[in-house]
């Protein structure tokens, strides 16, 4: 059961300072994070989000490149479509629940109605189960499609691998990279302010994970932090390992890691690996940072939470309050996902209205709100400080 406690501005000075670093100045006066992210040099007057047909009168044709099967990708695609619908670019019937990214794409190709935009059914790519060995062939397929047929106007690249591969190709068509943990750290874009390629855009949240870990350490002054991830370049990016190690150096705590292989294997095996690692790490760390991992699904996160509760280890979710609702001790409360979708939708609309992706602002900040699971706190014997209770915008009393 969720109940609202108070606004963050009423809280203790250290948490107020966190909020001020996490949100842009004047954020409270803005109608939504999507709007507050728009930079002054790229205003709606210059690049509007209104319907704009192609100059030749044909429809804009959109393709989709997905890194693999991961629950966040279909969710993000849904809110992008909802954002485009909100902007008036299309109408689409309710998308059935439980569909994969590919199935949603086919549903959109068959059912979305628009005078100016279409989702191209056969312009869909994926290298299997995050299989690095298949990535070169997928890149070649995309490159050949663009070079030989030239019939795709924009590609939504979903996830880190897809974003990296489009950057490797030089983004030959406008590319919007979505649902990536750290686009700068993954070398998808040059910096938060500049994608480095005219046709490339990715949402960036500077210092997001450093802020999370610092906040967790302020609340739970641990000496050893547990971290589970796939020890590959991509896995380290998903888990923000560099950010965690940076804060570890600043705060003088130790990181205890466990390698849970995830890429190129079945989903069930990835989940078994991640649960085994959490069982191992739970007895070796004072606290655990639960990071993004392919083996953690909306179903298996409850098992992760149970393992950590049984070990009486405080935990912080990188992903957000949905995992707190499933039993993780705390996180930052997640912004309404519709705002994220609207940010991407506005980016796509402005590109079709003449903007180069590189010209558009990439920075988008989550609101600084705390999510806390009181039942987990009771089970592990954690007594939240009063200022944390005051700062908690989302409090879950059961899981």
XYZ file of N, CA and C in Angstrom, residues 26-257:
696
model
N 14.471 25.793 -10.959
C 13.158 26.165 -11.468
C 12.298 24.997 -11.881
N 12.707 23.762 -11.527
C 11.967 22.594 -11.989
C 10.527 22.592 -11.510
N 10.290 23.125 -10.315
C 8.939 23.080 -9.776
C 7.958 23.894 -10.595
N 8.471 24.860 -11.343
C 7.583 25.708 -12.127
C 7.282 25.129 -13.492
N 7.913 23.986 -13.823
C 7.776 23.425 -15.149
C 6.641 22.413 -15.185
N 5.931 22.284 -16.292
C 4.804 21.364 -16.357
C 5.202 19.908 -16.366
N 6.401 19.568 -16.870
C 6.828 18.177 -16.873
C 8.319 18.128 -17.104
N 9.018 17.008 -16.669
C 10.438 16.886 -16.937
C 10.758 17.006 -18.414
N 9.872 16.516 -19.277
C 10.147 16.608 -20.711
C 10.273 18.052 -21.149
N 9.428 18.932 -20.575
C 9.488 20.338 -20.939
C 10.686 21.001 -20.302
N 10.984 20.679 -19.035
C 12.068 21.359 -18.368
C 13.415 21.008 -18.987
N 13.496 19.895 -19.696
C 14.762 19.499 -20.281
C 15.096 20.282 -21.543
N 14.123 20.951 -22.163
C 14.355 21.617 -23.431
C 15.325 22.775 -23.261
N 16.431 22.813 -24.008
C 17.414 23.874 -23.858
C 16.932 25.160 -24.514
N 17.386 26.325 -24.026
C 16.914 27.585 -24.589
C 17.290 27.774 -26.041
N 18.427 27.198 -26.472
C 18.828 27.410 -27.852
C 18.037 26.563 -28.841
N 17.293 25.578 -28.343
C 16.470 24.759 -29.224
C 15.039 24.869 -28.730
N 14.402 25.954 -29.012
C 13.078 26.207 -28.472
C 12.011 25.606 -29.361
N 10.809 25.520 -28.805
C 9.692 24.987 -29.584
C 9.396 25.871 -30.788
N 9.766 27.152 -30.715
C 9.523 28.050 -31.846
C 10.396 27.665 -33.037
N 11.606 27.204 -32.749
C 12.527 26.844 -33.823
C 12.204 25.455 -34.356
N 12.044 24.504 -33.470
C 11.746 23.123 -33.853
C 10.498 22.662 -33.117
N 9.340 22.912 -33.670
C 8.092 22.545 -32.986
C 7.894 21.041 -32.976
N 6.883 20.601 -32.245
C 6.555 19.181 -32.176
C 5.265 18.876 -32.934
N 4.762 19.838 -33.675
C 3.523 19.647 -34.421
C 3.734 18.744 -35.631
N 2.636 18.198 -36.146
C 2.699 17.281 -37.284
C 3.384 17.948 -38.474
N 4.277 17.195 -39.109
C 5.003 17.720 -40.263
C 5.192 16.587 -41.269
N 4.489 16.599 -42.388
C 4.699 15.561 -43.404
C 6.099 15.684 -44.013
N 6.562 14.617 -44.590
C 7.796 14.705 -45.370
C 7.608 15.716 -46.503
N 8.678 16.371 -46.920
C 8.549 17.363 -47.993
C 7.918 16.808 -49.274
N 8.122 15.503 -49.528
C 7.552 14.914 -50.742
C 6.132 14.398 -50.521
N 5.577 14.632 -49.337
C 4.207 14.232 -49.053
C 4.045 12.811 -48.561
N 5.121 12.020 -48.582
C 5.028 10.649 -48.071
C 5.133 10.637 -46.552
N 4.930 9.479 -45.961
C 5.005 9.360 -44.517
C 6.455 9.174 -44.057
N 6.752 9.691 -42.873
C 8.025 9.386 -42.226
C 8.027 7.908 -41.842
N 9.117 7.214 -42.164
C 9.200 5.776 -41.902
C 10.216 5.519 -40.783
N 9.726 4.828 -39.746
C 10.516 4.619 -38.534
C 10.887 3.147 -38.397
N 12.153 2.890 -38.076
C 12.641 1.543 -37.801
C 12.995 1.378 -36.337
N 13.236 0.133 -35.936
C 13.462 -0.187 -34.519
C 14.600 -1.192 -34.388
N 15.587 -0.845 -33.576
C 16.757 -1.688 -33.337
C 16.827 -1.936 -31.836
N 16.642 -3.197 -31.431
C 16.567 -3.562 -30.022
C 17.790 -4.377 -29.625
N 18.369 -4.053 -28.465
C 19.583 -4.737 -28.017
C 19.352 -6.208 -27.698
N 18.158 -6.554 -27.229
C 17.847 -7.929 -26.838
C 16.501 -7.950 -26.137
N 16.173 -9.072 -25.557
C 14.915 -9.206 -24.831
C 15.119 -8.770 -23.379
N 14.545 -7.623 -23.030
C 14.680 -7.088 -21.681
C 13.407 -6.318 -21.365
N 12.874 -6.503 -20.167
C 11.538 -5.995 -19.837
C 11.406 -4.484 -19.971
N 12.487 -3.739 -19.762
C 12.401 -2.283 -19.849
C 12.192 -1.797 -21.283
N 12.620 -2.588 -22.269
C 12.537 -2.111 -23.656
C 11.092 -2.018 -24.160
N 10.278 -3.061 -23.997
C 8.873 -2.902 -24.403
C 8.173 -1.796 -23.635
N 8.497 -1.671 -22.360
C 7.884 -0.627 -21.548
C 8.232 0.757 -22.102
N 9.487 0.961 -22.454
C 9.908 2.257 -22.988
C 9.277 2.517 -24.347
N 9.209 1.482 -25.189
C 8.580 1.651 -26.498
C 7.118 2.064 -26.338
N 6.424 1.463 -25.377
C 5.024 1.821 -25.145
C 4.866 3.306 -24.825
N 5.744 3.833 -23.955
C 5.563 5.232 -23.548
C 6.010 6.198 -24.644
N 6.934 5.767 -25.503
C 7.279 6.601 -26.658
C 6.066 6.732 -27.573
N 5.408 5.617 -27.829
C 4.213 5.632 -28.676
C 3.118 6.477 -28.021
N 2.965 6.339 -26.704
C 1.970 7.153 -26.000
C 2.296 8.633 -26.118
N 3.594 8.968 -26.068
C 3.997 10.356 -26.225
C 3.691 10.895 -27.610
N 3.956 10.091 -28.627
C 3.637 10.504 -29.999
C 2.134 10.673 -30.174
N 1.382 9.790 -29.530
C -0.072 9.914 -29.601
C -0.539 11.186 -28.895
N 0.078 11.507 -27.756
C -0.265 12.727 -27.032
C 0.026 13.972 -27.875
N 1.092 13.916 -28.654
C 1.448 15.045 -29.508
C 0.599 15.111 -30.777
N -0.212 14.085 -31.007
C -1.114 14.092 -32.151
C -0.553 13.510 -33.425
N 0.561 12.782 -33.332
C 1.190 12.228 -34.528
C 0.520 10.944 -35.003
N -0.199 10.279 -34.137
C -0.814 9.005 -34.517
C -1.918 8.663 -33.541
N -2.700 7.693 -33.907
C -3.626 7.049 -32.984
C -3.352 5.554 -33.043
N -3.486 4.907 -31.906
C -3.223 3.472 -31.849
C -4.130 2.873 -30.784
N -4.735 1.727 -31.044
C -5.553 1.082 -30.006
C -4.676 0.618 -28.856
N -5.269 0.298 -27.702
C -4.482 -0.176 -26.563
C -3.576 -1.347 -26.960
N -2.318 -1.247 -26.598
C -1.366 -2.316 -26.909
C -1.554 -3.446 -25.896
N -1.758 -4.672 -26.328
C -1.954 -5.776 -25.381
C -0.780 -5.922 -24.420
N -1.075 -6.367 -23.226
C -0.031 -6.588 -22.223
C 0.771 -7.845 -22.561
N 1.981 -7.889 -22.032
C 2.804 -9.096 -22.129
C 3.508 -9.301 -23.450
N 3.506 -8.301 -24.331
C 4.155 -8.455 -25.625
C 5.650 -8.151 -25.532
N 6.434 -8.827 -26.354
C 7.848 -8.497 -26.481
C 7.993 -7.245 -27.319
N 9.220 -6.727 -27.384
C 9.464 -5.564 -28.224
C 9.120 -5.826 -29.682
N 9.468 -7.000 -30.176
C 9.167 -7.338 -31.565
C 7.669 -7.423 -31.791
N 6.962 -8.016 -30.850
C 5.515 -8.147 -30.996
C 4.823 -6.782 -30.948
N 5.317 -5.894 -30.086
C 4.750 -4.543 -30.050
C 4.997 -3.839 -31.377
N 6.206 -4.022 -31.925
C 6.521 -3.372 -33.195
C 5.586 -3.857 -34.310
N 5.341 -5.140 -34.353
C 4.429 -5.664 -35.360
C 3.004 -5.152 -35.135
N 2.609 -5.048 -33.863
C 1.290 -4.510 -33.553
C 1.172 -3.061 -34.043
N 2.216 -2.280 -33.823
C 2.202 -0.886 -34.260
C 2.157 -0.798 -35.788
N 2.937 -1.638 -36.452
C 2.955 -1.616 -37.919
C 1.574 -1.929 -38.481
N 0.852 -2.804 -37.793
C -0.467 -3.221 -38.283
C -1.601 -2.285 -37.857
N -1.437 -1.626 -36.698
C -2.595 -0.959 -36.097
C -2.470 0.549 -35.905
N -1.260 1.088 -35.920
C -1.117 2.533 -35.735
C -1.674 3.264 -36.956
N -2.381 4.339 -36.728
C -2.971 5.125 -37.803
C -2.415 6.547 -37.755
N -1.853 6.994 -38.881
C -1.271 8.329 -38.949
C -1.212 8.782 -40.395
N -1.407 10.071 -40.598
C -1.282 10.638 -41.939
C 0.157 10.961 -42.292
N 1.043 10.953 -41.275
C 2.405 11.447 -41.532
C 3.504 10.476 -41.100
N 3.178 9.396 -40.391
C 4.213 8.541 -39.809
C 3.788 7.088 -39.905
N 4.777 6.191 -40.103
C 4.480 4.760 -40.071
C 5.631 3.982 -39.447
N 5.287 2.921 -38.748
C 6.256 1.996 -38.190
C 6.443 0.873 -39.211
N 7.651 0.713 -39.699
C 7.919 -0.199 -40.809
C 8.123 -1.614 -40.262
N 7.249 -2.519 -40.653
C 7.220 -3.862 -40.067
C 8.544 -4.601 -40.204
N 9.167 -4.532 -41.376
C 10.397 -5.313 -41.575
C 11.660 -4.518 -41.245
N 11.499 -3.302 -40.716
C 12.660 -2.517 -40.275
C 12.829 -2.717 -38.771
N 13.071 -3.954 -38.399
C 13.249 -4.351 -37.002
C 14.477 -5.238 -36.918
N 15.352 -4.916 -35.968
C 16.596 -5.675 -35.838
C 16.877 -5.978 -34.375
N 17.496 -7.151 -34.141
C 17.924 -7.536 -32.802
C 18.998 -8.617 -32.931
N 20.092 -8.512 -32.143
C 21.136 -9.548 -32.196
C 20.866 -10.718 -31.265
N 19.626 -11.153 -31.139
C 19.311 -12.289 -30.275
C 19.395 -11.922 -28.808
N 19.782 -12.866 -27.989
C 19.867 -12.662 -26.538
C 21.130 -11.893 -26.159
N 21.186 -10.631 -26.592
C 22.358 -9.803 -26.313
C 23.634 -10.520 -26.762
N 23.553 -11.139 -27.902
C 24.648 -11.975 -28.402
C 25.654 -11.113 -29.154
N 26.829 -10.904 -28.540
C 27.853 -10.050 -29.148
C 28.303 -10.591 -30.495
N 28.284 -11.907 -30.663
C 28.738 -12.498 -31.915
C 27.843 -12.172 -33.096
N 26.590 -11.814 -32.824
C 25.642 -11.510 -33.901
C 25.582 -10.015 -34.238
N 26.242 -9.208 -33.442
C 26.135 -7.766 -33.650
C 26.703 -7.305 -34.996
N 27.862 -7.802 -35.438
C 28.370 -7.332 -36.732
C 27.398 -7.596 -37.882
N 26.753 -8.767 -37.883
C 25.811 -9.088 -38.959
C 24.599 -8.160 -38.920
N 24.139 -7.827 -37.714
C 23.000 -6.911 -37.601
C 23.388 -5.524 -38.093
N 24.569 -5.065 -37.731
C 25.038 -3.762 -38.221
C 25.103 -3.744 -39.743
N 25.612 -4.817 -40.307
C 25.693 -4.897 -41.769
C 24.316 -4.859 -42.404
N 23.353 -5.539 -41.767
C 21.997 -5.560 -42.294
C 21.387 -4.160 -42.295
N 21.576 -3.429 -41.194
C 21.052 -2.060 -41.107
C 21.733 -1.168 -42.141
N 23.029 -1.287 -42.227
C 23.775 -0.455 -43.170
C 23.348 -0.731 -44.610
N 23.161 -2.005 -44.930
C 22.746 -2.364 -46.285
C 21.349 -1.836 -46.585
N 20.454 -1.927 -45.611
C 19.088 -1.433 -45.806
C 19.093 0.073 -46.107
N 19.864 0.789 -45.351
C 19.914 2.243 -45.529
C 20.600 2.612 -46.839
N 21.686 1.921 -47.166
C 22.444 2.258 -48.378
C 21.706 1.850 -49.643
N 21.118 0.669 -49.621
C 20.532 0.142 -50.855
C 19.087 0.573 -51.081
N 18.331 0.726 -49.993
C 16.917 1.056 -50.152
C 16.585 2.481 -49.721
N 17.313 3.002 -48.748
C 17.121 4.376 -48.317
C 15.691 4.715 -47.936
N 14.997 3.765 -47.328
C 13.571 3.962 -47.059
C 13.246 4.132 -45.581
N 14.268 4.362 -44.741
C 14.056 4.563 -43.311
C 14.505 5.981 -42.952
N 13.606 6.732 -42.318
C 13.899 8.124 -41.979
C 14.455 8.297 -40.571
N 14.153 7.352 -39.681
C 14.621 7.464 -38.297
C 14.612 6.081 -37.669
N 15.591 5.824 -36.805
C 15.664 4.552 -36.085
C 15.629 4.816 -34.585
N 14.753 4.099 -33.897
C 14.765 4.066 -32.434
C 15.707 2.939 -32.033
N 16.817 3.273 -31.391
C 17.794 2.279 -30.940
C 17.556 2.035 -29.454
N 17.050 0.875 -29.122
C 16.610 0.588 -27.754
C 17.682 -0.178 -26.994
N 18.309 0.480 -26.027
C 19.303 -0.167 -25.196
C 20.726 0.174 -25.584
N 21.649 -0.191 -24.707
C 23.054 0.185 -24.869
C 23.687 -0.416 -26.121
N 23.506 -1.712 -26.350
C 24.150 -2.346 -27.502
C 23.665 -1.731 -28.809
N 22.365 -1.507 -28.918
C 21.820 -0.900 -30.138
C 22.371 0.507 -30.326
N 22.453 1.260 -29.225
C 23.010 2.609 -29.315
C 24.465 2.593 -29.732
N 25.241 1.687 -29.159
C 26.659 1.575 -29.534
C 26.813 1.214 -31.012
N 25.985 0.290 -31.475
C 26.113 -0.155 -32.862
C 25.716 0.940 -33.846
N 24.686 1.723 -33.516
C 24.329 2.832 -34.399
C 25.416 3.894 -34.399
N 26.047 4.123 -33.252
C 27.162 5.066 -33.202
C 28.342 4.534 -34.017
N 28.597 3.231 -33.937
C 29.679 2.621 -34.724
C 29.431 2.806 -36.213
N 28.170 2.723 -36.627
C 27.814 2.939 -38.036
C 27.872 4.413 -38.431
N 28.074 5.288 -37.436
C 28.091 6.716 -37.723
C 26.709 7.325 -37.805
N 25.707 6.605 -37.302
C 24.312 7.065 -37.345
C 23.966 7.580 -38.737
N 23.864 6.691 -39.719
C 23.609 7.119 -41.100
C 22.227 7.728 -41.322
N 21.288 7.473 -40.405
C 19.989 8.156 -40.416
C 19.756 8.671 -39.001
N 18.870 9.662 -38.816
C 18.583 10.134 -37.467
C 18.258 8.976 -36.528
N 18.924 8.971 -35.378
C 18.824 7.871 -34.428
C 18.551 8.416 -33.036
N 17.501 7.906 -32.405
C 17.171 8.260 -31.029
C 17.441 7.041 -30.160
N 18.428 7.145 -29.279
C 18.806 6.033 -28.409
C 18.001 6.137 -27.119
N 17.314 5.055 -26.760
C 16.458 5.046 -25.570
C 16.857 3.913 -24.636
N 16.494 4.060 -23.370
C 16.656 3.016 -22.354
C 18.100 2.516 -22.260
N 19.019 3.450 -22.098
C 20.413 3.078 -21.872
C 20.871 3.653 -20.545
N 21.598 2.868 -19.759
C 21.969 3.279 -18.406
C 22.891 4.490 -18.406
N 23.893 4.478 -19.277
C 24.897 5.552 -19.274
C 25.421 5.718 -20.689
N 24.775 6.579 -21.458
C 25.140 6.747 -22.869
C 26.541 7.321 -23.035
N 26.988 8.133 -22.079
C 28.341 8.695 -22.160
C 29.361 7.625 -21.797
N 29.152 6.951 -20.675
C 30.082 5.906 -20.247
C 30.171 4.749 -21.216
N 29.080 4.490 -21.948
C 29.075 3.414 -22.944
C 29.643 3.870 -24.286
N 30.088 5.114 -24.354
C 30.682 5.682 -25.575
C 29.695 5.703 -26.740
N 28.428 5.886 -26.403
C 27.427 6.085 -27.449
C 27.469 7.529 -27.911
N 27.492 8.445 -26.941
C 27.590 9.868 -27.254
C 28.878 10.425 -26.656
N 29.306 11.540 -27.212
C 30.574 12.155 -26.797
C 30.491 12.708 -25.384
N 29.399 13.378 -25.072
C 29.211 13.978 -23.760
C 27.725 14.212 -23.535
N 27.395 14.681 -22.331
C 25.996 14.983 -22.045
C 25.491 16.110 -22.932
N 26.376 17.033 -23.283
C 25.978 18.200 -24.052
C 26.066 17.994 -25.553
N 26.836 17.013 -25.990
C 27.084 16.851 -27.428
C 27.169 15.368 -27.762
N 26.285 14.920 -28.664
C 26.306 13.500 -29.038
C 27.529 13.142 -29.858
N 28.116 14.126 -30.530
C 29.298 13.866 -31.342
C 29.000 13.485 -32.771
N 27.752 13.146 -33.077
C 27.337 12.801 -34.434
C 26.054 13.560 -34.762
N 25.982 14.137 -35.927
C 24.839 14.968 -36.280
C 23.516 14.218 -36.195
N 23.534 12.927 -36.508
C 22.290 12.157 -36.561
C 22.010 11.360 -35.294
N 22.701 11.662 -34.205
C 22.576 10.838 -33.003
C 22.078 11.653 -31.819
N 21.175 11.045 -31.046
C 20.650 11.662 -29.821
C 20.406 10.566 -28.795
N 20.773 10.823 -27.537
C 20.505 9.872 -26.452
C 20.170 10.650 -25.186
N 19.201 10.169 -24.457
C 18.873 10.797 -23.171
C 20.004 10.532 -22.181
N 20.464 11.588 -21.504
C 21.590 11.494 -20.579
C 21.168 12.075 -19.226
N 21.543 11.389 -18.166
C 21.276 11.854 -16.803
C 22.609 11.950 -16.064
N 23.279 13.100 -16.144
C 24.630 13.213 -15.575
C 24.673 12.902 -14.082
N 25.682 12.122 -13.696
C 25.945 11.812 -12.288
C 24.758 11.114 -11.605
N 23.868 10.541 -12.385
C 22.679 9.920 -11.786
C 23.055 8.838 -10.775
N 23.956 7.952 -11.144
C 24.258 6.812 -10.289
C 25.201 7.200 -9.156
N 26.087 8.151 -9.406
C 26.904 8.658 -8.305
C 26.014 9.258 -7.220
N 24.979 10.011 -7.625
C 24.075 10.610 -6.649
C 23.334 9.539 -5.862
N 22.913 8.482 -6.555
C 22.212 7.399 -5.858
C 23.103 6.760 -4.791
N 24.332 6.448 -5.173
C 25.220 5.746 -4.230
C 25.604 6.669 -3.074
N 25.840 7.949 -3.360
C 26.152 8.884 -2.277
C 24.985 8.987 -1.298
N 23.771 9.067 -1.830
C 22.598 9.146 -0.962
C 22.475 7.885 -0.110
N 22.651 6.727 -0.718
C 22.575 5.457 0.004
C 23.609 5.432 1.123
N 24.819 5.908 0.835
C 25.882 5.905 1.844
C 25.598 6.917 2.941
N 24.945 8.016 2.622
C 24.550 8.979 3.649
C 23.551 8.351 4.624
N 22.643 7.549 4.078
C 21.590 6.953 4.899
C 22.087 5.721 5.636
N 22.855 4.886 4.937
C 23.394 3.643 5.505
C 24.915 3.708 5.361
N 25.646 4.140 6.372
C 27.101 4.340 6.240
C 27.879 3.017 6.192
N 27.709 2.290 5.106
C 28.318 0.969 4.958
C 29.828 1.080 4.721
N 30.518 0.007 5.057
C 31.956 -0.106 4.791
C 32.227 -0.941 3.543
N 31.293 -1.876 3.254
C 31.422 -2.735 2.077
C 30.109 -2.731 1.315
N 30.160 -2.430 0.028
C 28.955 -2.381 -0.809
C 28.970 -3.541 -1.791
N 27.926 -4.343 -1.796
C 27.816 -5.448 -2.733
C 27.299 -4.983 -4.081
N 27.857 -5.565 -5.145
C 27.495 -5.176 -6.510
C 27.505 -6.427 -7.382
N 26.379 -6.696 -8.042
C 26.253 -7.864 -8.919
C 26.090 -7.371 -10.344
N 26.912 -7.902 -11.250
C 26.825 -7.500 -12.651
C 27.516 -8.525 -13.533
N 27.232 -8.451 -14.821
C 27.934 -9.257 -15.820
C 29.250 -8.548 -16.104
N 30.354 -9.208 -15.803
C 31.669 -8.568 -15.939
C 32.119 -8.546 -17.398
N 31.367 -7.785 -18.190
C 31.694 -7.515 -19.583
C 31.614 -6.011 -19.755
N 32.151 -5.461 -20.850
C 32.035 -4.001 -21.019
C 30.599 -3.513 -20.944
N 29.681 -4.263 -21.562
C 28.279 -3.846 -21.526
C 27.699 -4.003 -20.116
N 28.012 -5.125 -19.476
C 27.486 -5.370 -18.142
C 27.964 -4.350 -17.126
N 29.220 -3.930 -17.258
C 29.751 -2.908 -16.353
C 29.044 -1.571 -16.585
N 28.676 -1.305 -17.828
C 27.943 -0.071 -18.120
C 26.548 -0.124 -17.525
N 25.831 -1.255 -17.729
C 24.483 -1.388 -17.171
C 24.497 -1.164 -15.660
N 25.525 -1.657 -14.985
C 25.605 -1.588 -13.526
C 26.298 -0.332 -13.024
N 26.692 0.564 -13.933
C 27.353 1.821 -13.551
C 28.557 1.564 -12.648
N 29.360 0.563 -13.000
C 30.484 0.171 -12.153
C 31.463 1.321 -11.960
N 31.767 2.062 -13.016
C 32.713 3.176 -12.892
C 32.194 4.224 -11.913
N 30.884 4.502 -11.960
C 30.295 5.484 -11.048
C 30.385 4.996 -9.606
N 30.085 3.723 -9.389
C 30.155 3.167 -8.035
C 31.584 3.222 -7.510
N 32.546 2.852 -8.348
C 33.941 2.860 -7.913
C 34.431 4.280 -7.650
N 33.922 5.242 -8.404
C 34.269 6.645 -8.155
C 33.830 7.071 -6.759
N 32.590 6.751 -6.399
C 32.084 7.126 -5.079
C 32.800 6.331 -3.989
N 33.152 5.087 -4.279
C 33.897 4.277 -3.306
C 35.225 4.939 -2.955
N 35.896 5.506 -3.957
C 37.154 6.214 -3.698
C 36.898 7.477 -2.881
N 35.830 8.189 -3.214
C 35.504 9.418 -2.485
C 35.161 9.129 -1.027
N 34.360 8.099 -0.797
C 33.807 7.821 0.530
C 34.605 6.762 1.301
N 35.599 6.174 0.654
C 36.496 5.204 1.307
C 35.762 3.959 1.787
N 34.904 3.405 0.920
C 34.331 2.097 1.214
C 34.796 1.098 0.152
N 34.599 -0.183 0.412
C 35.043 -1.248 -0.476
C 33.865 -1.771 -1.285
N 34.121 -2.103 -2.539
C 33.104 -2.711 -3.388
C 33.373 -4.206 -3.477
N 32.387 -5.020 -3.096
C 32.488 -6.474 -3.205
C 31.613 -6.906 -4.385
N 32.243 -7.389 -5.451
C 31.517 -7.685 -6.687
C 31.317 -9.181 -6.881
